[in-house]
C-alpha positions as a printed NumPy array, in Angstrom:
array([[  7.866,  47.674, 189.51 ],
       [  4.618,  49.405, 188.807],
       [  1.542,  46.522, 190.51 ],
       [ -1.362,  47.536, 191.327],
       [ -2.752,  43.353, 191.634],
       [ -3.537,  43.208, 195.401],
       [ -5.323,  46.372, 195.563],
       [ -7.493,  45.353, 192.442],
       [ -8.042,  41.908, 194.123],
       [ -9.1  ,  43.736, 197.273],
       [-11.518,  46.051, 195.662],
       [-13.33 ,  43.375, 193.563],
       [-13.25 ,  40.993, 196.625],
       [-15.222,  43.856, 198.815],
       [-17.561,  44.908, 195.547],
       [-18.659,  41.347, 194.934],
       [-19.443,  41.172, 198.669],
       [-21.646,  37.922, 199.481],
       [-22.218,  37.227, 195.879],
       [-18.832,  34.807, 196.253],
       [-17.936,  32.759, 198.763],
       [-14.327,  32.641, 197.578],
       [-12.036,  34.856, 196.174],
       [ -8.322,  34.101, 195.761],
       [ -5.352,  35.3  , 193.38 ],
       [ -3.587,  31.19 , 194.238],
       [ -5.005,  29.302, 191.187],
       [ -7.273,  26.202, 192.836],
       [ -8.422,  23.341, 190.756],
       [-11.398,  23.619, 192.285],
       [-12.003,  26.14 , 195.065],
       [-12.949,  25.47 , 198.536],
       [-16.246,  26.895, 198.201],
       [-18.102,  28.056, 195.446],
       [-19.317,  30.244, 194.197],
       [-15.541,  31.711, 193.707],
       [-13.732,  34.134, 191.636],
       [-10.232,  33.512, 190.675],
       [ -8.109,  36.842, 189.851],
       [ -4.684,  36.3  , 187.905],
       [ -2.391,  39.162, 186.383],
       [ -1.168,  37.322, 183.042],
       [  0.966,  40.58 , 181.862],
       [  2.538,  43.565, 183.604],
       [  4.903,  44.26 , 180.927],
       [  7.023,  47.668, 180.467],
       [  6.148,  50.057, 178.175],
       [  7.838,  53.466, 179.664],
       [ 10.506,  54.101, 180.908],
       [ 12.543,  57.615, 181.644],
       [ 16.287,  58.987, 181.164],
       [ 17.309,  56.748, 184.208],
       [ 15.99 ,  53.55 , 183.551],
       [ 12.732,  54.462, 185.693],
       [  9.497,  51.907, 185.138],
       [  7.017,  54.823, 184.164],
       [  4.179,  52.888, 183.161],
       [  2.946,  49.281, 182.25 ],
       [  0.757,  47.419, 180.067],
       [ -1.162,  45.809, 182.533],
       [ -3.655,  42.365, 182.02 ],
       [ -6.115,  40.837, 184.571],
       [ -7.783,  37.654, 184.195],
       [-10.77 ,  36.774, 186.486],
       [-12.48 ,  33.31 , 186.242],
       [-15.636,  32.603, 187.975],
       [-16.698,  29.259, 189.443],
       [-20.454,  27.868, 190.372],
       [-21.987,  24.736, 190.684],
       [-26.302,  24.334, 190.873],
       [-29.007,  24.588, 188.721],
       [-28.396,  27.943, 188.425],
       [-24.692,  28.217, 187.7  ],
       [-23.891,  29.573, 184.156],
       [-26.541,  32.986, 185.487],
       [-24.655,  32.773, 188.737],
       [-21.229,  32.971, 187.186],
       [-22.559,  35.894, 184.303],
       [-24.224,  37.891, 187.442],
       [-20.458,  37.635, 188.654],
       [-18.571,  38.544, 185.749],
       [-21.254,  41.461, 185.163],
       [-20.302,  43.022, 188.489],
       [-16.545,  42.676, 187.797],
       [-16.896,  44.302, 184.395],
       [-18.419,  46.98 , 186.703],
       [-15.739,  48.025, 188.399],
       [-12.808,  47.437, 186.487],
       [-13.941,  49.876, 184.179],
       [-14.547,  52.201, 187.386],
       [-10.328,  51.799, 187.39 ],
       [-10.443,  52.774, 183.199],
       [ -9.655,  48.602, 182.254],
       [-11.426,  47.538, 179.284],
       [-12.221,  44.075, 178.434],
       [-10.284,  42.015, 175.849],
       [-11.97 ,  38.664, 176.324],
       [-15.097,  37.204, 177.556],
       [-16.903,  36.003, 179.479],
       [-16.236,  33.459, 177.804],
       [-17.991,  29.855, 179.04 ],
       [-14.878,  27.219, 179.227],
       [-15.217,  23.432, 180.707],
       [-14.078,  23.013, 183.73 ],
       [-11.671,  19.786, 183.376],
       [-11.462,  18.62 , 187.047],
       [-14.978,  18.896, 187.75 ],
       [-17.833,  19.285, 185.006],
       [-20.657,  19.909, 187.593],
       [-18.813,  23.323, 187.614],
       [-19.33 ,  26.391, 185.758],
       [-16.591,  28.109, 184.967],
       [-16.42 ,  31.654, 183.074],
       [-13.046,  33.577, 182.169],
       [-13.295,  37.604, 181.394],
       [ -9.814,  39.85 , 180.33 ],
       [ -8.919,  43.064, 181.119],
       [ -6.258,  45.313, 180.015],
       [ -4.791,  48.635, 180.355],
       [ -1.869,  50.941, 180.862],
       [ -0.803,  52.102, 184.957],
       [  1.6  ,  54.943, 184.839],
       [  3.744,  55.24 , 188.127],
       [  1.429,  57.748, 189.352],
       [ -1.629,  56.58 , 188.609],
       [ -4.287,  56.394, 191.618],
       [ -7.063,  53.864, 190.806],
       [-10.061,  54.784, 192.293]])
């Protein structure tokens, strides 16, 4: 299986730097520090194969949701989703949704921001 998630995750982890305090691909109701960026593959799916039943490429989906909490927090979380936008189209992923401002049920001191991105990994793709 073609995944390319944990190098992503690592990547935008190390580009975001100090501008997040935490960064996990475990969904958290409400993470252990904010501000936070949550990274979640929601599709991987097949789309290639060859004459041996060979994955060859994949229709690949990220989802990243940001978290802050202050008087600043809606700024805080578009500075974040501006910076992933950044680099995943540095690895050729456009986005399909967002940001997009949703209510964070658990706790609605927090700001919480939800961007999509989507494209296709072939088996030897190197994502730089």
């Amino acid at each position: 299986m073609i995944d390319k998630s944990n190098f992503i995750f690592t990547q935008v982890k190390n580009f975001l730097g100090t501008s997040v305090k935490d960064a996990s691909q475990t969904f958290q109701d409400t993470p252990p520090q904010l501000p936070a960026i949550f990274m979640n593959t929601i599709g991987n799916e097949q789309t290639s194969d060859d004459f041996e039943n060979n994955e060859n490429a994949v229709n690949n989906t990220i989802e990243f949701t940001a978290y802050a909490t202050g008087t600043s927090k809606l700024t805080t979380c578009k500075n974040i989703m501006s910076k992933v936008d950044t680099i995943m189209r540095q690895f050729g992923y456009i986005r399909i949704y967002g940001p997009r401002q949703i209510t964070n049920i658990s706790d609605t001191t927090i700001c919480r921001m939800i961007s999509r991105y989507n494209r296709v990994i072939g088996s030897g793709d190197i994502l730089k």
